[in-house]
Amino acid sequence: MDKLIVPWRTVRTLCSRMCKDLKNNVPDIRSFNVVALSKGGLIPGTIICNILGIDKLYALGIKSYNNENRGDIEIYQVPHFEDMQNILIIDDISDSGASFTHILKMLGDLKQVKTAALYCKANTAYKPNFCGKCDVPESVWIVFPWE
């Protein structure tokens, strides 16, 4: 499996690109509650909140990998979604799409939800609404600077 080592500068560039797309396509983006999927989505979530001027960032604890091996989804921390109307869910990557799919099923149809990821694999089962870099080949393992 090929590895793509992502530098911090690229993370910042991809976050900035997504923020521009968010502002252009979601005029009320500052009214959204940002929910980062931890651990991978916490840093992009923080950067995006800082760029957009959003004060509150929530973490949703979800685990689906053990090192480079995909396993069952485990949820271990859930914010109070009942109090949220508009939600932006952020992760570092939509690899299989299982995490996004699981969270969206959890939320149901009651909320306005947008999704964003720094990277999106070409064959993911769920393509986020906003993506920094799409169609990454399945054969590429992405290594982020916080890993």
C-alpha atoms as a printed R data frame, in Angstrom:
    type eleno elety resid chain resno       x      y      z
1   ATOM     1    CA   MET     A     1   0.000  0.000  0.000
2   ATOM     2    CA   ASP     A     2   1.347  3.426 -0.958
3   ATOM     3    CA   LYS     A     3   1.584  6.037  1.786
4   ATOM     4    CA   LEU     A     4   0.841  9.714  1.356
5   ATOM     5    CA   ILE     A     5   2.539 11.759  4.076
6   ATOM     6    CA   VAL     A     6   0.474 14.940  4.511
7   ATOM     7    CA   PRO     A     7   2.371 18.033  5.738
8   ATOM     8    CA   TRP     A     8   0.787 20.672  7.998
9   ATOM     9    CA   ARG     A     9   0.789 23.197  5.156
10  ATOM    10    CA   THR     A    10  -1.414 20.912  3.068
11  ATOM    11    CA   VAL     A    11  -3.829 20.446  5.974
12  ATOM    12    CA   ARG     A    12  -4.154 24.233  6.280
13  ATOM    13    CA   THR     A    13  -4.631 24.636  2.501
14  ATOM    14    CA   LEU     A    14  -7.339 21.954  2.348
15  ATOM    15    CA   CYS     A    15  -9.146 23.438  5.373
16  ATOM    16    CA   SER     A    16  -9.049 26.899  3.765
17  ATOM    17    CA   ARG     A    17 -10.411 25.481  0.504
18  ATOM    18    CA   MET     A    18 -13.291 23.791  2.338
19  ATOM    19    CA   CYS     A    19 -14.054 26.999  4.259
20  ATOM    20    CA   LYS     A    20 -14.321 28.935  1.009
21  ATOM    21    CA   ASP     A    21 -16.697 26.290 -0.379
22  ATOM    22    CA   LEU     A    22 -18.710 26.287  2.855
23  ATOM    23    CA   LYS     A    23 -19.089 30.084  2.846
24  ATOM    24    CA   ASN     A    24 -20.100 30.073 -0.831
25  ATOM    25    CA   ASN     A    25 -22.617 27.222 -0.522
26  ATOM    26    CA   VAL     A    26 -23.930 27.507  3.050
27  ATOM    27    CA   PRO     A    27 -24.637 31.212  3.672
28  ATOM    28    CA   ASP     A    28 -25.602 30.615  7.309
29  ATOM    29    CA   ILE     A    29 -22.562 28.420  8.062
30  ATOM    30    CA   ARG     A    30 -21.737 30.453 11.180
31  ATOM    31    CA   SER     A    31 -25.034 29.242 12.697
32  ATOM    32    CA   PHE     A    32 -23.899 25.622 12.422
33  ATOM    33    CA   ASN     A    33 -22.654 23.518 15.317
34  ATOM    34    CA   VAL     A    34 -19.356 21.949 14.315
35  ATOM    35    CA   VAL     A    35 -18.972 18.331 15.370
36  ATOM    36    CA   ALA     A    36 -15.537 16.819 14.786
37  ATOM    37    CA   LEU     A    37 -15.161 13.057 14.677
38  ATOM    38    CA   SER     A    38 -12.364 12.221 17.038
39  ATOM    39    CA   LYS     A    39  -9.656 11.675 16.845
40  ATOM    40    CA   GLY     A    40  -8.912 12.487 13.200
41  ATOM    41    CA   GLY     A    41 -11.423 15.289 12.727
42  ATOM    42    CA   LEU     A    42 -10.470 17.320 15.807
43  ATOM    43    CA   ILE     A    43  -7.592 19.260 14.274
44  ATOM    44    CA   PRO     A    44  -9.336 20.025 10.947
45  ATOM    45    CA   GLY     A    45 -12.436 20.942 12.982
46  ATOM    46    CA   THR     A    46 -10.427 23.389 15.073
47  ATOM    47    CA   ILE     A    47  -8.794 24.972 12.019
48  ATOM    48    CA   ILE     A    48 -12.131 25.301 10.201
49  ATOM    49    CA   CYS     A    49 -13.811 26.837 13.269
50  ATOM    50    CA   ASN     A    50 -10.971 29.358 13.570
51  ATOM    51    CA   ILE     A    51 -11.164 30.342  9.895
52  ATOM    52    CA   LEU     A    52 -14.972 30.645  9.905
53  ATOM    53    CA   GLY     A    53 -15.164 32.374 13.291
54  ATOM    54    CA   ILE     A    54 -17.251 29.620 14.885
55  ATOM    55    CA   ASP     A    55 -16.832 29.487 18.663
56  ATOM    56    CA   LYS     A    56 -18.193 26.062 19.572
57  ATOM    57    CA   LEU     A    57 -16.605 22.794 18.521
58  ATOM    58    CA   TYR     A    58 -18.017 19.498 19.759
59  ATOM    59    CA   ALA     A    59 -16.300 16.115 19.667
60  ATOM    60    CA   LEU     A    60 -17.995 12.864 18.773
61  ATOM    61    CA   GLY     A    61 -15.820  9.938 19.808
62  ATOM    62    CA   ILE     A    62 -15.839  7.264 17.148
63  ATOM    63    CA   LYS     A    63 -13.341  4.518 16.443
64  ATOM    64    CA   SER     A    64 -13.252  2.208 13.448
65  ATOM    65    CA   TYR     A    65  -9.533  1.517 13.003
66  ATOM    66    CA   ASN     A    66  -6.865 -0.219 15.041
67  ATOM    67    CA   ASN     A    67  -3.625  1.006 13.463
68  ATOM    68    CA   GLU     A    68  -4.194  0.319  9.752
69  ATOM    69    CA   ASN     A    69  -6.859 -2.365 10.272
70  ATOM    70    CA   ARG     A    70 -10.531 -1.499  9.906
71  ATOM    71    CA   GLY     A    71 -12.806 -2.903 12.582
72  ATOM    72    CA   ASP     A    72 -16.292 -2.419 13.967
73  ATOM    73    CA   ILE     A    73 -17.490  1.091 14.711
74  ATOM    74    CA   GLU     A    74 -17.326  2.033 18.365
75  ATOM    75    CA   ILE     A    75 -18.980  5.229 19.648
76  ATOM    76    CA   TYR     A    76 -17.574  6.403 22.967
77  ATOM    77    CA   GLN     A    77 -18.584 10.065 23.294
78  ATOM    78    CA   VAL     A    78 -21.704 11.799 21.972
79  ATOM    79    CA   PRO     A    79 -22.533 15.516 22.152
80  ATOM    80    CA   HIS     A    80 -26.077 16.680 22.994
81  ATOM    81    CA   PHE     A    81 -27.482 16.706 19.477
82  ATOM    82    CA   GLU     A    82 -30.963 17.475 20.813
83  ATOM    83    CA   ASP     A    83 -29.958 21.121 21.280
84  ATOM    84    CA   MET     A    84 -28.522 21.500 17.766
85  ATOM    85    CA   GLN     A    85 -30.442 22.538 14.656
86  ATOM    86    CA   ASN     A    86 -27.672 22.884 12.059
87  ATOM    87    CA   ILE     A    87 -24.705 20.527 12.223
88  ATOM    88    CA   LEU     A    88 -21.439 20.373 10.290
89  ATOM    89    CA   ILE     A    89 -19.709 17.021 10.791
90  ATOM    90    CA   ILE     A    90 -15.965 17.045 10.080
91  ATOM    91    CA   ASP     A    91 -13.492 14.189  9.753
92  ATOM    92    CA   ASP     A    92 -10.005 13.810  8.341
93  ATOM    93    CA   ILE     A    93 -11.009 11.236  5.713
94  ATOM    94    CA   SER     A    94 -13.973  9.443  4.246
95  ATOM    95    CA   ASP     A    95 -12.277  6.117  3.618
96  ATOM    96    CA   SER     A    96 -14.981  3.456  3.618
97  ATOM    97    CA   GLY     A    97 -17.654  6.020  4.500
98  ATOM    98    CA   ALA     A    98 -18.823  3.904  7.435
99  ATOM    99    CA   SER     A    99 -18.257  6.577 10.100
100 ATOM   100    CA   PHE     A   100 -20.227  9.256  8.260
101 ATOM   101    CA   THR     A   101 -22.986  6.786  7.392
102 ATOM   102    CA   HIS     A   102 -23.233  5.621 11.007
103 ATOM   103    CA   ILE     A   103 -23.449  9.179 12.383
104 ATOM   104    CA   LEU     A   104 -26.041 10.256  9.809
105 ATOM   105    CA   LYS     A   105 -28.228  7.260 10.722
106 ATOM   106    CA   MET     A   106 -27.810  8.207 14.380
107 ATOM   107    CA   LEU     A   107 -29.043 11.751 13.660
108 ATOM   108    CA   GLY     A   108 -31.957 10.720 11.458
109 ATOM   109    CA   ASP     A   109 -33.834 13.276  9.369
110 ATOM   110    CA   LEU     A   110 -34.453 15.774 12.146
111 ATOM   111    CA   LYS     A   111 -31.488 18.070 11.571
112 ATOM   112    CA   GLN     A   112 -29.893 20.066  8.774
113 ATOM   113    CA   VAL     A   113 -26.563 18.279  8.439
114 ATOM   114    CA   LYS     A   114 -23.575 19.002  6.224
115 ATOM   115    CA   THR     A   115 -20.434 16.875  6.112
116 ATOM   116    CA   ALA     A   116 -16.808 17.664  5.339
117 ATOM   117    CA   ALA     A   117 -13.539 15.736  5.130
118 ATOM   118    CA   LEU     A   118  -9.993 16.689  4.214
119 ATOM   119    CA   TYR     A   119  -9.688 13.628  1.956
120 ATOM   120    CA   CYS     A   120 -12.178 11.326  0.288
121 ATOM   121    CA   LYS     A   121 -11.312  7.934 -1.174
122 ATOM   122    CA   ALA     A   122 -12.507  7.227 -4.711
123 ATOM   123    CA   ASN     A   123 -14.640  4.214 -3.717
124 ATOM   124    CA   THR     A   124 -16.032  5.477 -0.423
125 ATOM   125    CA   ALA     A   125 -19.627  4.517  0.312
126 ATOM   126    CA   TYR     A   126 -20.271  8.080  1.517
127 ATOM   127    CA   LYS     A   127 -19.023 11.203 -0.232
128 ATOM   128    CA   PRO     A   128 -19.083 14.249  2.086
129 ATOM   129    CA   ASN     A   129 -20.786 17.465  0.971
130 ATOM   130    CA   PHE     A   130 -17.417 19.242  1.154
131 ATOM   131    CA   CYS     A   131 -14.027 17.706  0.535
132 ATOM   132    CA   GLY     A   132 -10.529 19.144  0.433
133 ATOM   133    CA   LYS     A   133  -9.200 16.480 -1.946
134 ATOM   134    CA   CYS     A   134 -11.513 13.956 -3.570
135 ATOM   135    CA   ASP     A   135 -11.011 10.688 -5.392
136 ATOM   136    CA   VAL     A   136  -7.865  9.506 -3.597
137 ATOM   137    CA   PRO     A   137  -7.041  5.991 -4.867
138 ATOM   138    CA   GLU     A   138  -7.980  3.103 -2.590
139 ATOM   139    CA   SER     A   139  -4.380  1.912 -2.604
140 ATOM   140    CA   VAL     A   140  -3.154  5.041 -0.795
141 ATOM   141    CA   TRP     A   141  -2.817  5.109  3.009
142 ATOM   142    CA   ILE     A   142  -2.908  8.724  4.208
143 ATOM   143    CA   VAL     A   143  -0.676  9.681  7.132
144 ATOM   144    CA   PHE     A   144  -1.631 12.968  8.777
145 ATOM   145    CA   PRO     A   145   0.886 15.121 10.680
146 ATOM   146    CA   TRP     A   146  -0.860 14.477 14.012
147 ATOM   147    CA   GLU     A   147  -0.407 10.701 13.673
